[in-house]
GROMACS .gro file of N, CA and C in nm:
model
  246
    1UNK      N    1  -0.222  10.252   2.505
    1UNK     CA    2  -0.171  10.275   2.620
    1UNK      C    3  -0.063  10.362   2.729
    2UNK      N    4   0.023  10.412   2.535
    2UNK     CA    5   0.126  10.527   2.572
    2UNK      C    6   0.065  10.602   2.610
    3UNK      N    7  -0.025  10.652   2.589
    3UNK     CA    8  -0.108  10.824   2.632
    3UNK      C    9  -0.154  10.822   2.771
    4UNK      N   10  -0.182  10.709   2.798
    4UNK     CA   11  -0.256  10.648   2.900
    4UNK      C   12  -0.121  10.681   3.042
    5UNK      N   13   0.032  10.587   2.927
    5UNK     CA   14   0.167  10.640   3.058
    5UNK      C   15   0.245  10.739   3.118
    6UNK      N   16   0.222  10.782   2.944
    6UNK     CA   17   0.233  10.978   2.988
    6UNK      C   18   0.148  11.077   3.081
    7UNK      N   19   0.069  10.978   3.092
    7UNK     CA   20  -0.043  11.033   3.136
    7UNK      C   21  -0.057  10.969   3.377
    8UNK      N   22   0.059  10.939   3.346
    8UNK     CA   23   0.078  10.823   3.478
    8UNK      C   24   0.044  10.687   3.494
    9UNK      N   25  -0.131  10.717   3.379
    9UNK     CA   26  -0.219  10.600   3.400
    9UNK      C   27  -0.195  10.492   3.419
   10UNK      N   28  -0.068  10.396   3.408
   10UNK     CA   29  -0.031  10.232   3.412
   10UNK      C   30   0.078  10.285   3.333
   11UNK      N   31   0.152  10.194   3.404
   11UNK     CA   32   0.252  10.136   3.405
   11UNK      C   33   0.311  10.096   3.291
   12UNK      N   34   0.516  10.097   3.245
   12UNK     CA   35   0.532  10.119   3.171
   12UNK      C   36   0.541   9.886   3.062
   13UNK      N   37   0.473   9.864   3.198
   13UNK     CA   38   0.485   9.714   3.173
   13UNK      C   39   0.348   9.680   3.149
   14UNK      N   40   0.282   9.738   3.162
   14UNK     CA   41   0.069   9.781   3.089
   14UNK      C   42   0.081   9.810   2.992
   15UNK      N   43   0.180   9.857   2.939
   15UNK     CA   44   0.240   9.932   2.725
   15UNK      C   45   0.234   9.809   2.715
   16UNK      N   46   0.363   9.753   2.779
   16UNK     CA   47   0.407   9.611   2.691
   16UNK      C   48   0.354   9.507   2.654
   17UNK      N   49   0.236   9.505   2.789
   17UNK     CA   50   0.141   9.386   2.747
   17UNK      C   51   0.060   9.426   2.723
   18UNK      N   52  -0.004   9.558   2.678
   18UNK     CA   53  -0.076   9.593   2.586
   18UNK      C   54  -0.053   9.601   2.455
   19UNK      N   55   0.099   9.635   2.405
   19UNK     CA   56   0.185   9.570   2.226
   19UNK      C   57   0.131   9.438   2.229
   20UNK      N   58   0.225   9.344   2.350
   20UNK     CA   59   0.218   9.241   2.298
   20UNK      C   60   0.105   9.142   2.288
   21UNK      N   61  -0.060   9.182   2.260
   21UNK     CA   62  -0.199   9.164   2.295
   21UNK      C   63  -0.220   9.200   2.157
   22UNK      N   64  -0.121   9.352   2.120
   22UNK     CA   65  -0.236   9.393   1.956
   22UNK      C   66  -0.148   9.287   1.874
   23UNK      N   67   0.006   9.275   1.936
   23UNK     CA   68   0.036   9.179   1.824
   23UNK      C   69   0.028   9.037   1.795
   24UNK      N   70  -0.011   9.047   1.924
   24UNK     CA   71  -0.081   8.866   1.846
   24UNK      C   72  -0.181   8.804   1.838
   25UNK      N   73  -0.322   8.941   1.857
   25UNK     CA   74  -0.404   8.977   1.756
   25UNK      C   75  -0.361   8.989   1.616
   26UNK      N   76  -0.252   9.031   1.553
   26UNK     CA   77  -0.208   9.060   1.414
   26UNK      C   78  -0.296   9.159   1.357
   27UNK      N   79  -0.312   9.292   1.491
   27UNK     CA   80  -0.295   9.411   1.506
   27UNK      C   81  -0.210   9.471   1.454
   28UNK      N   82  -0.218   9.593   1.400
   28UNK     CA   83  -0.067   9.716   1.363
   28UNK      C   84  -0.131   9.741   1.493
   29UNK      N   85   0.041   9.837   1.552
   29UNK     CA   86   0.080   9.943   1.602
   29UNK      C   87   0.095  10.035   1.564
   30UNK      N   88   0.161  10.093   1.445
   30UNK     CA   89   0.229  10.177   1.402
   30UNK      C   90   0.137  10.246   1.269
   31UNK      N   91   0.159  10.386   1.217
   31UNK     CA   92   0.088  10.492   1.129
   31UNK      C   93   0.107  10.350   1.031
   32UNK      N   94  -0.023  10.346   0.933
   32UNK     CA   95  -0.004  10.253   0.838
   32UNK      C   96   0.145  10.373   0.723
   33UNK      N   97   0.208  10.254   0.678
   33UNK     CA   98   0.279  10.315   0.501
   33UNK      C   99   0.196  10.388   0.424
   34UNK      N  100   0.248  10.486   0.428
   34UNK     CA  101   0.252  10.581   0.297
   34UNK      C  102   0.108  10.617   0.423
   35UNK      N  103   0.061  10.682   0.527
   35UNK     CA  104   0.002  10.790   0.614
   35UNK      C  105   0.020  10.887   0.677
   36UNK      N  106   0.011  10.952   0.657
   36UNK     CA  107   0.089  11.098   0.757
   36UNK      C  108  -0.008  11.113   0.918
   37UNK      N  109   0.011  11.138   1.003
   37UNK     CA  110   0.019  11.182   1.113
   37UNK      C  111  -0.104  11.253   1.124
   38UNK      N  112  -0.096  11.327   1.023
   38UNK     CA  113  -0.196  11.459   1.022
   38UNK      C  114  -0.274  11.433   0.921
   39UNK      N  115  -0.242  11.342   0.881
   39UNK     CA  116  -0.433  11.282   0.801
   39UNK      C  117  -0.461  11.130   0.867
   40UNK      N  118  -0.370  11.126   0.968
   40UNK     CA  119  -0.508  11.031   1.050
   40UNK      C  120  -0.511  11.139   1.225
   41UNK      N  121  -0.479  11.219   1.216
   41UNK     CA  122  -0.536  11.322   1.294
   41UNK      C  123  -0.694  11.418   1.246
   42UNK      N  124  -0.721  11.393   1.123
   42UNK     CA  125  -0.810  11.537   1.026
   42UNK      C  126  -0.851  11.388   1.071
   43UNK      N  127  -0.850  11.259   1.026
   43UNK     CA  128  -0.934  11.147   1.047
   43UNK      C  129  -0.959  11.111   1.180
   44UNK      N  130  -0.978  11.133   1.286
   44UNK     CA  131  -1.002  11.110   1.400
   44UNK      C  132  -1.047  11.208   1.451
   45UNK      N  133  -1.055  11.333   1.396
   45UNK     CA  134  -1.089  11.445   1.452
   45UNK      C  135  -1.271  11.496   1.351
   46UNK      N  136  -1.315  11.374   1.242
   46UNK     CA  137  -1.424  11.340   1.210
   46UNK      C  138  -1.548  11.220   1.286
   47UNK      N  139  -1.418  11.175   1.409
   47UNK     CA  140  -1.472  11.062   1.485
   47UNK      C  141  -1.682  11.187   1.590
   48UNK      N  142  -1.747  11.084   1.583
   48UNK     CA  143  -1.887  11.146   1.698
   48UNK      C  144  -1.862  11.239   1.758
   49UNK      N  145  -1.778  11.170   1.836
   49UNK     CA  146  -1.772  11.168   2.017
   49UNK      C  147  -1.653  11.261   2.033
   50UNK      N  148  -1.561  11.353   1.890
   50UNK     CA  149  -1.547  11.456   1.895
   50UNK      C  150  -1.555  11.572   1.933
   51UNK      N  151  -1.560  11.682   2.013
   51UNK     CA  152  -1.589  11.813   2.040
   51UNK      C  153  -1.532  11.905   2.037
   52UNK      N  154  -1.520  12.069   1.971
   52UNK     CA  155  -1.558  12.122   1.955
   52UNK      C  156  -1.384  12.194   1.987
   53UNK      N  157  -1.272  12.215   1.900
   53UNK     CA  158  -1.124  12.276   1.927
   53UNK      C  159  -1.038  12.117   1.940
   54UNK      N  160  -0.920  12.112   1.967
   54UNK     CA  161  -0.845  12.061   1.911
   54UNK      C  162  -0.771  11.883   2.031
   55UNK      N  163  -0.933  11.874   2.138
   55UNK     CA  164  -0.919  11.754   2.208
   55UNK      C  165  -0.972  11.662   2.170
   56UNK      N  166  -0.956  11.547   2.135
   56UNK     CA  167  -1.101  11.421   2.142
   56UNK      C  168  -1.087  11.305   2.243
   57UNK      N  169  -1.188  11.151   2.240
   57UNK     CA  170  -1.212  11.213   2.350
   57UNK      C  171  -1.138  11.040   2.339
   58UNK      N  172  -1.100  10.972   2.476
   58UNK     CA  173  -1.025  10.869   2.460
   58UNK      C  174  -1.076  10.741   2.569
   59UNK      N  175  -1.063  10.610   2.512
   59UNK     CA  176  -1.139  10.559   2.618
   59UNK      C  177  -0.923  10.499   2.646
   60UNK      N  178  -0.926  10.510   2.716
   60UNK     CA  179  -0.780  10.500   2.868
   60UNK      C  180  -0.723  10.326   2.887
   61UNK      N  181  -0.663  10.304   2.926
   61UNK     CA  182  -0.650  10.158   3.027
   61UNK      C  183  -0.624  10.241   3.147
   62UNK      N  184  -0.644  10.212   3.310
   62UNK     CA  185  -0.592  10.279   3.373
   62UNK      C  186  -0.571  10.169   3.489
   63UNK      N  187  -0.429  10.123   3.574
   63UNK     CA  188  -0.385  10.048   3.564
   63UNK      C  189  -0.447   9.920   3.521
   64UNK      N  190  -0.439   9.756   3.612
   64UNK     CA  191  -0.443   9.587   3.529
   64UNK      C  192  -0.545   9.579   3.429
   65UNK      N  193  -0.689   9.649   3.442
   65UNK     CA  194  -0.810   9.582   3.452
   65UNK      C  195  -0.903   9.689   3.416
   66UNK      N  196  -0.877   9.815   3.456
   66UNK     CA  197  -1.004   9.960   3.453
   66UNK      C  198  -0.962  10.014   3.249
   67UNK      N  199  -1.071  10.151   3.333
   67UNK     CA  200  -1.050  10.179   3.182
   67UNK      C  201  -1.129  10.367   3.238
   68UNK      N  202  -1.112  10.420   3.194
   68UNK     CA  203  -1.166  10.588   3.183
   68UNK      C  204  -1.191  10.683   3.075
   69UNK      N  205  -1.286  10.687   3.028
   69UNK     CA  206  -1.299  10.748   2.928
   69UNK      C  207  -1.272  10.960   2.971
   70UNK      N  208  -1.206  10.997   2.867
   70UNK     CA  209  -1.145  11.095   2.907
   70UNK      C  210  -1.188  11.181   2.757
   71UNK      N  211  -1.167  11.309   2.800
   71UNK     CA  212  -1.217  11.346   2.643
   71UNK      C  213  -1.145  11.549   2.639
   72UNK      N  214  -1.008  11.570   2.717
   72UNK     CA  215  -0.932  11.637   2.666
   72UNK      C  216  -0.778  11.591   2.593
   73UNK      N  217  -0.817  11.440   2.579
   73UNK     CA  218  -0.635  11.452   2.443
   73UNK      C  219  -0.632  11.508   2.370
   74UNK      N  220  -0.455  11.565   2.409
   74UNK     CA  221  -0.456  11.690   2.275
   74UNK      C  222  -0.378  11.603   2.171
   75UNK      N  223  -0.371  11.688   2.027
   75UNK     CA  224  -0.287  11.622   1.913
   75UNK      C  225  -0.176  11.542   1.924
   76UNK      N  226  -0.153  11.702   1.998
   76UNK     CA  227   0.025  11.645   2.081
   76UNK      C  228   0.073  11.556   2.099
   77UNK      N  229  -0.052  11.536   2.203
   77UNK     CA  230  -0.025  11.350   2.280
   77UNK      C  231  -0.062  11.259   2.223
   78UNK      N  232  -0.191  11.287   2.116
   78UNK     CA  233  -0.148  11.151   1.998
   78UNK      C  234  -0.009  11.184   1.972
   79UNK      N  235   0.040  11.283   1.877
   79UNK     CA  236   0.150  11.251   1.803
   79UNK      C  237   0.289  11.185   1.867
   80UNK      N  238   0.295  11.154   1.974
   80UNK     CA  239   0.377  11.177   2.156
   80UNK      C  240   0.346  11.024   2.153
   81UNK      N  241   0.253  11.002   2.114
   81UNK     CA  242   0.261  10.818   2.172
   81UNK      C  243   0.260  10.700   1.978
   82UNK      N  244   0.220  10.821   1.921
   82UNK     CA  245   0.272  10.731   1.768
   82UNK      C  246   0.378  10.680   1.710
   0.00000   0.00000   0.00000
């Protein structure tokens, strides 16, 4: 949701709601201890949806109930979101 927020697709309230939902489900929201952001980006690059280059495909929230597939998420956007 942080990438969607940075792109103007959702508001801060939606990011907060998603954070609360993830906490409720017991899902982590931070890079696991001992795993660098660079290593995480390397793993993301192995995804079968990855296109050549430094852009990634993500499903981002749009508004309160929608989603959108975007194919142009850059490494730096992911870094800022983490």
